[in-house]
Short mmCIF file of C-alpha atoms in Angstrom, two decimals:
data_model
loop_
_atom_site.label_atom_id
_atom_site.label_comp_id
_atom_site.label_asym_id
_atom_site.label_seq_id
_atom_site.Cartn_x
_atom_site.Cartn_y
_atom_site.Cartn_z
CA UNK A 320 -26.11 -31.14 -2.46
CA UNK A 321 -28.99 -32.72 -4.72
CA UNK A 322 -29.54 -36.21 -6.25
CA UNK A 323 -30.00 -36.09 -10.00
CA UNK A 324 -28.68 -37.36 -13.29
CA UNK A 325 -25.05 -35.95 -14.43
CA UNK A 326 -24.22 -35.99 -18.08
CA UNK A 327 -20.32 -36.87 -18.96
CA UNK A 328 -18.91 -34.50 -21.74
CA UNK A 329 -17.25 -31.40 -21.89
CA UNK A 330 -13.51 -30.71 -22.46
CA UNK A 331 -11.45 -33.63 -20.69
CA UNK A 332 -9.70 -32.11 -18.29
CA UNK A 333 -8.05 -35.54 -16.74
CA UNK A 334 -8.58 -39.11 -17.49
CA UNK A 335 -6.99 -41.36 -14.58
CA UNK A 336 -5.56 -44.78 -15.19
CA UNK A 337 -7.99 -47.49 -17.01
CA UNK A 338 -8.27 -49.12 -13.59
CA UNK A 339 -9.99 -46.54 -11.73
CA UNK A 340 -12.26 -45.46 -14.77
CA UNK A 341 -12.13 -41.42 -13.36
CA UNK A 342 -12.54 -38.74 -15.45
CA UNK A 343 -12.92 -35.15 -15.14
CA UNK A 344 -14.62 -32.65 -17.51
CA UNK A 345 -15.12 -29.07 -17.59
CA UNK A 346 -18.51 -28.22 -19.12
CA UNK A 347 -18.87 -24.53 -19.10
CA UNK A 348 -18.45 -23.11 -15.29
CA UNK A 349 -19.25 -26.64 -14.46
CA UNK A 350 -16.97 -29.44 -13.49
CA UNK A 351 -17.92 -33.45 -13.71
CA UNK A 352 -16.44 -35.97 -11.92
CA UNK A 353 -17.26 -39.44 -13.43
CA UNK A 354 -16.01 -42.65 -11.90
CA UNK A 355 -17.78 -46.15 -12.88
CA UNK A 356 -20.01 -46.28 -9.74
CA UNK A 357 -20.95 -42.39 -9.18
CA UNK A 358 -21.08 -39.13 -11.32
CA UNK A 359 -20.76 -35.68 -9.49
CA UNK A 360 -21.37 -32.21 -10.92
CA UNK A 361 -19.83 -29.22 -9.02
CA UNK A 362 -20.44 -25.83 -9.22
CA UNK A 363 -19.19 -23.24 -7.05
CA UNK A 364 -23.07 -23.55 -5.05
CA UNK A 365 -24.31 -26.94 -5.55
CA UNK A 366 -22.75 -30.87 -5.50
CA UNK A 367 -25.40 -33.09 -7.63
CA UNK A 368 -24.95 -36.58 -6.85
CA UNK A 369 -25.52 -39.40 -9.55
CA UNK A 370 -24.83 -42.65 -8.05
CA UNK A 371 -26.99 -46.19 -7.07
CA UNK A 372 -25.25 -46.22 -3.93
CA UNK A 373 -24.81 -43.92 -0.77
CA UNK A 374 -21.32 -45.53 0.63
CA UNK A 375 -19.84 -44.93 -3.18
CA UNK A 376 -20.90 -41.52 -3.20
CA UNK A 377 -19.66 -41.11 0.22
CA UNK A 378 -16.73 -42.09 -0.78
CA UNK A 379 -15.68 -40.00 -3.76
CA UNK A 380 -18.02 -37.17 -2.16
CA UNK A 381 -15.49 -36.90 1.01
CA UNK A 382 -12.67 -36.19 -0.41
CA UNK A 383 -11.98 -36.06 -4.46
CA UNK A 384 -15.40 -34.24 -4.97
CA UNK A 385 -14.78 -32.01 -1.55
CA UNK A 386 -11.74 -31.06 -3.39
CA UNK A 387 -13.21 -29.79 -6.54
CA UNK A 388 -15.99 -27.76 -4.51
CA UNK A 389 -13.21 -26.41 -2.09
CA UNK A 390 -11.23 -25.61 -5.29
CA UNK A 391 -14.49 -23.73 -6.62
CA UNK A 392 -13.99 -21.44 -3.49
CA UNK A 393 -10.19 -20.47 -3.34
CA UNK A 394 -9.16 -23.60 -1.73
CA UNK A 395 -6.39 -25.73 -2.72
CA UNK A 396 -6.36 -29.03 -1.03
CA UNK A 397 -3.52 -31.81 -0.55
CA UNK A 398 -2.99 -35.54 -0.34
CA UNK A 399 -2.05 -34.94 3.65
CA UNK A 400 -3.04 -35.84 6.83
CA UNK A 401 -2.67 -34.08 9.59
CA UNK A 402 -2.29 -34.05 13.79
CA UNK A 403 -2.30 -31.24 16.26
CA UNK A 404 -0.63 -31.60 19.80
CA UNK A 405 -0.59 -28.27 22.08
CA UNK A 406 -1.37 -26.20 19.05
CA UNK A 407 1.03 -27.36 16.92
CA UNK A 408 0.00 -29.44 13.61
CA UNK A 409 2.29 -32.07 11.66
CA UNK A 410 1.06 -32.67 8.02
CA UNK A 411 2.19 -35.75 6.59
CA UNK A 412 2.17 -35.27 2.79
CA UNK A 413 1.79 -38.66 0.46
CA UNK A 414 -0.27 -40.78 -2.21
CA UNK A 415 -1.84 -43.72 -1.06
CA UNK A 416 -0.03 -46.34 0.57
CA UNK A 417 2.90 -44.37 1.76
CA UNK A 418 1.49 -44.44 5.66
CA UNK A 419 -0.14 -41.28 5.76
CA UNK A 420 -3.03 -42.66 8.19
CA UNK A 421 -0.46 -45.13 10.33
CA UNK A 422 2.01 -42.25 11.03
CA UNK A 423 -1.67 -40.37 12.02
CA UNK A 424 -2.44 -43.29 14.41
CA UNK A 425 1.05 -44.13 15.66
CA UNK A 426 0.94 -40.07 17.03
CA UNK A 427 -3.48 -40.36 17.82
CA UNK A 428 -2.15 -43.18 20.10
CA UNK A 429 0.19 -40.61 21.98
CA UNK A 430 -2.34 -38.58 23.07
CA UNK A 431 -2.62 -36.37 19.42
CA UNK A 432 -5.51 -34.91 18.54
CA UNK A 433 -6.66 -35.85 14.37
CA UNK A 434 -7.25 -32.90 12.08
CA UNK A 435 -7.56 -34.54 8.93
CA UNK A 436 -7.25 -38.05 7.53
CA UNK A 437 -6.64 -37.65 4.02
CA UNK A 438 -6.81 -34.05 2.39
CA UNK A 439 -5.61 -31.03 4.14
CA UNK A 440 -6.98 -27.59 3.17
CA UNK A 441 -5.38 -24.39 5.02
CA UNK A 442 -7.55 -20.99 5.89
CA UNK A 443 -6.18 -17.81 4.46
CA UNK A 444 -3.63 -18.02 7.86
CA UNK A 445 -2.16 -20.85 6.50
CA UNK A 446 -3.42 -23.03 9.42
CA UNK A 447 -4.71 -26.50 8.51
CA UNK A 448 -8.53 -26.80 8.77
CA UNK A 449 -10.09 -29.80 10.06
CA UNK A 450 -11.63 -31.84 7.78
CA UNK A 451 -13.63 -35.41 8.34
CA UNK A 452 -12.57 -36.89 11.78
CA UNK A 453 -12.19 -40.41 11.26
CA UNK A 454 -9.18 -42.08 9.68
CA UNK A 455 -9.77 -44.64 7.17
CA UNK A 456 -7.34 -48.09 8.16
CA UNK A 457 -6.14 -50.74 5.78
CA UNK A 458 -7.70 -53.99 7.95
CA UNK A 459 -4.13 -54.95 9.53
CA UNK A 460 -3.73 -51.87 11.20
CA UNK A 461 -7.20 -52.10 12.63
CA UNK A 462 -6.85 -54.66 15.02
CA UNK A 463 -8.73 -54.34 18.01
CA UNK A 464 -10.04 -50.77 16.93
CA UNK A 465 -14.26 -50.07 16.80
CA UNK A 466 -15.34 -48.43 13.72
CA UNK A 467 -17.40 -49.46 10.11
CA UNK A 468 -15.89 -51.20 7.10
CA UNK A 469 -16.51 -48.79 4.08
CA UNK A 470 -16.87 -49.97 0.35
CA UNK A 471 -13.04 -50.05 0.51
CA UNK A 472 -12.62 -52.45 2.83
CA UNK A 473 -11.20 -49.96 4.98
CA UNK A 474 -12.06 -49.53 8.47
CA UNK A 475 -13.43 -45.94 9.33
CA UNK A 476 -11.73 -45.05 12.69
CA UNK A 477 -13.19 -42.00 14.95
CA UNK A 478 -10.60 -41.09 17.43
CA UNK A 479 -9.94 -37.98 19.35
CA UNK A 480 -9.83 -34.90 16.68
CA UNK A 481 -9.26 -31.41 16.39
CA UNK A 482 -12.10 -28.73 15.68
CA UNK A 483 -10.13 -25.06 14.65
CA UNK A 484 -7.56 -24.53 12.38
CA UNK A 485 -3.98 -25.21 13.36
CA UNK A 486 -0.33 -23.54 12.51
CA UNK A 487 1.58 -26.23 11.03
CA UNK A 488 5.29 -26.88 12.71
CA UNK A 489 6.28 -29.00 10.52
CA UNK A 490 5.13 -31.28 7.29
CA UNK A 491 6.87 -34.47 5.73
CA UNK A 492 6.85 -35.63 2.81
CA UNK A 493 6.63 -39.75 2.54
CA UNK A 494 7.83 -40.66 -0.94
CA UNK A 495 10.10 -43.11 -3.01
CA UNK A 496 12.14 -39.62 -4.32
CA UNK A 497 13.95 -39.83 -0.49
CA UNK A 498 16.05 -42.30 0.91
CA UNK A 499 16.11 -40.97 4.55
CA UNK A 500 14.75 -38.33 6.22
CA UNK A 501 16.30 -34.68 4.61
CA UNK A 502 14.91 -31.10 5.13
CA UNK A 503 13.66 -29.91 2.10
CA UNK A 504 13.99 -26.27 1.56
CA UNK A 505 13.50 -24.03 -1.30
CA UNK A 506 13.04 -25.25 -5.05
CA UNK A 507 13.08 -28.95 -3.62
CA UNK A 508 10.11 -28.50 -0.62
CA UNK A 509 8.02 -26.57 -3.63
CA UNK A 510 8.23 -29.33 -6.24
CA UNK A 511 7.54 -31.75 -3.44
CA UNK A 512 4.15 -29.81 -2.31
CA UNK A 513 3.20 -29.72 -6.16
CA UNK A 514 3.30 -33.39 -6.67
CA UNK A 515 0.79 -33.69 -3.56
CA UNK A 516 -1.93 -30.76 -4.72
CA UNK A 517 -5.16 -33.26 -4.30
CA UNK A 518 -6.25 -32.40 -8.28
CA UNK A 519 -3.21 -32.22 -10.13
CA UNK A 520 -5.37 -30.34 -12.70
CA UNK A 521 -6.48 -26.88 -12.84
CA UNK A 522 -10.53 -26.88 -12.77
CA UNK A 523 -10.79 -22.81 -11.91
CA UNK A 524 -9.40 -19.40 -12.95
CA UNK A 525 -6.06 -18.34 -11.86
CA UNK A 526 -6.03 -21.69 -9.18
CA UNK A 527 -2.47 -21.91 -10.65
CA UNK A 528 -1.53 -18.49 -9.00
CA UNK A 529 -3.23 -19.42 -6.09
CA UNK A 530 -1.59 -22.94 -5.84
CA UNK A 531 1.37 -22.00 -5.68
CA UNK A 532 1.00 -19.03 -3.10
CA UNK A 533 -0.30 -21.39 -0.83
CA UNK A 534 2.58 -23.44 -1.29
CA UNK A 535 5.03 -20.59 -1.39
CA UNK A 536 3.76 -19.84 2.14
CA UNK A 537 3.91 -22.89 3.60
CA UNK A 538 7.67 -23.31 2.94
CA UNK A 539 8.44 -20.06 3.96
CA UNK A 540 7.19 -20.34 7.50
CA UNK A 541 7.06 -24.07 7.82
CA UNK A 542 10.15 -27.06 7.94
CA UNK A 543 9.26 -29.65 5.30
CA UNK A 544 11.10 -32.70 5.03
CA UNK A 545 11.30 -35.53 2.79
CA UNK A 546 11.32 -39.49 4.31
CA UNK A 547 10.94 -42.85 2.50
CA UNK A 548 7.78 -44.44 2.42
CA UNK A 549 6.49 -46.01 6.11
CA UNK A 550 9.95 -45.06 7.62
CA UNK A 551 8.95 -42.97 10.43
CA UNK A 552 8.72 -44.06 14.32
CA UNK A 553 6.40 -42.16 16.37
CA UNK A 554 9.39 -40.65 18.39
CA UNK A 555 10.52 -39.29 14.64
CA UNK A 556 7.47 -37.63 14.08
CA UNK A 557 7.11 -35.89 16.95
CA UNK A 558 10.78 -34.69 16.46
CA UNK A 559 9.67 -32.86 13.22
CA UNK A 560 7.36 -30.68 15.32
CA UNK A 561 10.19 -29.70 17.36
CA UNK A 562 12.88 -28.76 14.61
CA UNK A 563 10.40 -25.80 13.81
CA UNK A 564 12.28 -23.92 16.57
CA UNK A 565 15.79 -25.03 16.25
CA UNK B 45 21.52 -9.27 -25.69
CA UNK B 46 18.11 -8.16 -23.46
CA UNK B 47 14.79 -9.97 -22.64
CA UNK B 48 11.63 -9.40 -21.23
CA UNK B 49 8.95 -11.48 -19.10
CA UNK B 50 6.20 -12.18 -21.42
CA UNK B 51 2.84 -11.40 -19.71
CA UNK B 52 1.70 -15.21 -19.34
CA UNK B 53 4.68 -15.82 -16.55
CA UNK B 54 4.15 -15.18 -13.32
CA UNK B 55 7.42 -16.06 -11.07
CA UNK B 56 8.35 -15.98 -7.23
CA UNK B 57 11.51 -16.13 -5.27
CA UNK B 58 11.66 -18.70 -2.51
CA UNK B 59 14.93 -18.06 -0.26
CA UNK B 60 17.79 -17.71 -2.96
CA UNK B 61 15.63 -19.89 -5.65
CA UNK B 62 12.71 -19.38 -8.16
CA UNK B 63 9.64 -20.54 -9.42
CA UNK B 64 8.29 -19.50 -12.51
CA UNK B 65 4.98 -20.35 -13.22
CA UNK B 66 3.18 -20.63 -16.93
CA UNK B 67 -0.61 -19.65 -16.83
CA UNK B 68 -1.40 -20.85 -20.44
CA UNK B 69 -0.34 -24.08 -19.42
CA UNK B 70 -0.25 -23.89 -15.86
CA UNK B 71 3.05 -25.62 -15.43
CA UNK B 72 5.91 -24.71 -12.89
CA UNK B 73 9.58 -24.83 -13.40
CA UNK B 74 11.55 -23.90 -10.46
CA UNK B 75 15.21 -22.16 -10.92
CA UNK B 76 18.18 -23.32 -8.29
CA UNK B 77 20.28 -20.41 -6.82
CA UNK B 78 22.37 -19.53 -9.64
CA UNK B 79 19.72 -20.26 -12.11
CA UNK B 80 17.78 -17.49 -10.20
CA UNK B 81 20.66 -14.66 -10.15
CA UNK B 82 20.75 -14.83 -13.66
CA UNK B 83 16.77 -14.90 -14.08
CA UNK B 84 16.84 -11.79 -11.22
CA UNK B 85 19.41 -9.87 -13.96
CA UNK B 86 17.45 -11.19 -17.04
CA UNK B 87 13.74 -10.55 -15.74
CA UNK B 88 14.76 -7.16 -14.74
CA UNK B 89 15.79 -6.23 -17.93
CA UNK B 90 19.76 -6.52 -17.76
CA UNK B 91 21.34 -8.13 -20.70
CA UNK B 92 23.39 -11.82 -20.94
CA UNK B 93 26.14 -10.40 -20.37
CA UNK B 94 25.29 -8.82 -17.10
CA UNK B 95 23.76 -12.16 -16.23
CA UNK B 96 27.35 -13.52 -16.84
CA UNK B 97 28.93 -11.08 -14.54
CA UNK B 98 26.28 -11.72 -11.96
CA UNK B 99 27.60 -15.42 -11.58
CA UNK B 100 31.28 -14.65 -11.56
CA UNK B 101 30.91 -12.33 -8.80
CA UNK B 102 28.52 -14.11 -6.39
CA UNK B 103 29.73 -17.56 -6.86
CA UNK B 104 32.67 -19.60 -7.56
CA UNK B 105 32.55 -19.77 -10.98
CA UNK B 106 34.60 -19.40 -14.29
CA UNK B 107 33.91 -16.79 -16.49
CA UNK B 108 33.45 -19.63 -19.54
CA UNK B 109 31.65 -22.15 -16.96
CA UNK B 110 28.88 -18.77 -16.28
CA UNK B 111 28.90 -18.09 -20.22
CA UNK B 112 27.80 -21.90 -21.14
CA UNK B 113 25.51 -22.06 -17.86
CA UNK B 114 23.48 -18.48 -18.61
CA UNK B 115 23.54 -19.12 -22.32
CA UNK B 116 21.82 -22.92 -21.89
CA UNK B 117 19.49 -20.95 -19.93
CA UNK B 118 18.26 -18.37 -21.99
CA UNK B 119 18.18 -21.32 -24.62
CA UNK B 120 15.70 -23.08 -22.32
CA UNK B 121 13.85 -20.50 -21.16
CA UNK B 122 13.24 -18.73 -24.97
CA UNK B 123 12.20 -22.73 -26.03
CA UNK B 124 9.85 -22.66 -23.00
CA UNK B 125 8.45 -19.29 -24.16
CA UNK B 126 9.29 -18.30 -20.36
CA UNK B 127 11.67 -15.14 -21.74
CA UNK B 128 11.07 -12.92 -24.98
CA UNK B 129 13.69 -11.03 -26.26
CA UNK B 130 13.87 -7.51 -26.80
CA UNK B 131 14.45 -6.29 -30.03
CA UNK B 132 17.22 -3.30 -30.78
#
């Protein structure tokens, strides 16, 4: 990773809502991300890093940019995070705001170890990799934890985590699409992994293909299930892990 | 009627269902289980009314409800550019 000055331009790959101000470009076997307060340009050996501030490009480094360099390698990543207790993971699949990082904590506070806070990448085993080990909180789930207040206003919290991949048991899906807690299977637990690929867009050669043998794999050997939005107890989630084996 | 997979679609079977994926557009439209048999007869080079025959026999199913159901499907799947067909 290098500082320097990144260019916008290219073919437009994907142009997020106004609000946000991202964009993404291909420019030859290059790939720009461009947000209003950092630029990034990924190849497949080198991040360069255009931005005024560090905690900015920390910020879009971690995880959108990780996901374009991981993508660059064979990777796909998701909008997940994941937990591992006595080699078992749980993914919990969802945008922002569904309670990705509060089902994380209510299961960290049960003795589970973190593997990733935000974006979930498997090895070519299909186990989940651990990624950064802090979870980010929203300030009213924070209370009386230690940790620093990033440019989001978001607390970063470093609790117990997991270093080597894990099998998942089980993954959940937190979404408005369910209205209580169903096993997915099949055509439905495939659409529902889609919508929750980290870069909806395809940036590299056949990462289609790839996609969606990743995904095929992970509903073949793994229960998915679909729950509403911030509906889970603890005691829930740790069910999930156990319906692998029934 | 026959049909072929054009060489842009790649597709999958998951359990009794499909996904069939479009690399010039990189888009993925999955098939439920009777959608499926008839894409298993179709993409293998069996004709409509095979298809047809493949629904009547594995699930409870009319012979006109299977007609309308494999023909809307060819329909979509020739619109999508998913299935070619062969010509005599």
């Amino acid at each position: 990773m290098v500082r320097g000055s990144v260019e916008v331009g290219g073919e437009l790959l994907w142009c997020d809502d106004p609000s946000s101000g991202f964009s993404c470009w291909r420019q030859e076997e290059t790939i720009v991300l461009a947000w209003p307060e950092a630029r990034f340009r990924v190849t497949d050996r080198q991040v360069v890093v255009d931005a005024s501030h560090d905690d900015h490009a920390m910020d879009f480094l971690l995880q959108p940019t990780w996901s374009v360099v991981l993508a660059a390698h064979g990777r796909e990543s998701f909008h997940a995070a994941a937990v591992e207790s006595g080699g078992n993971g749980l993914a919990v699949f969802g945008w922002s705001g569904v309670g990705k990082s509060t089902s994380s904590l209510l299961l960290v506070e049960r003795g589970w170890r973190l593997i990733t806070d935000d974006l979930l990448v498997f090895d070519e085993q299909g186990r989940a990799i651990p990624g950064p080990p802090l979870i980010r909180l929203l300030p009213d789930r924070a209370v009386g934890k230690r940790g620093r207040v990033d440019s989001a206003g978001k607390l970063r919290f470093f609790p117990t985590a997991c270093h080597h991949p894990v099998p998942l048991a089980a993954g959940v899906v937190l979404s408005e699409d369910y209205s209580e807690l169903t096993r997915l299977s099949g055509i439905s637990a495939v659409n529902a992994l889609l919508e929750h690929v980290y870069n909806p867009v395809v940036t590299h050669p056949a990462q289609a293909e790839h996609r969606l043998e990743v995904i095929l794999g992970l509903v073949e050997h793994t229960p998915i299930f679909g729950a509403p939005p911030r509906s889970l107890t603890a005691d829930q989630l740790e069910d999930l892990t156990g319906s692998a084996t029934t | 009627m026959k049909y072929r997979v054009p060489a842009h679609v790649h597709f999958r079977s998951i359990h009794d269902e499909v996904v069939i994926l479009d690399t010039r557009t990189d888009t993925y439209l999955g098939l439920n289980d009777t959608a499926a048999a008839a894409w298993s007869v179709l993409s293998s080079g069996g004709s409509s009314e095979t298809a047809i025959e493949e629904l009547t026999t594995r699930f409870d199913v009319s012979p006109d409800v299977a007609t309308s159901d494999v023909v809307a499907l060819i329909r979509d799947l020739l619109d999508r550019e998913l299935l070619h067909p062969v010509s005599k």
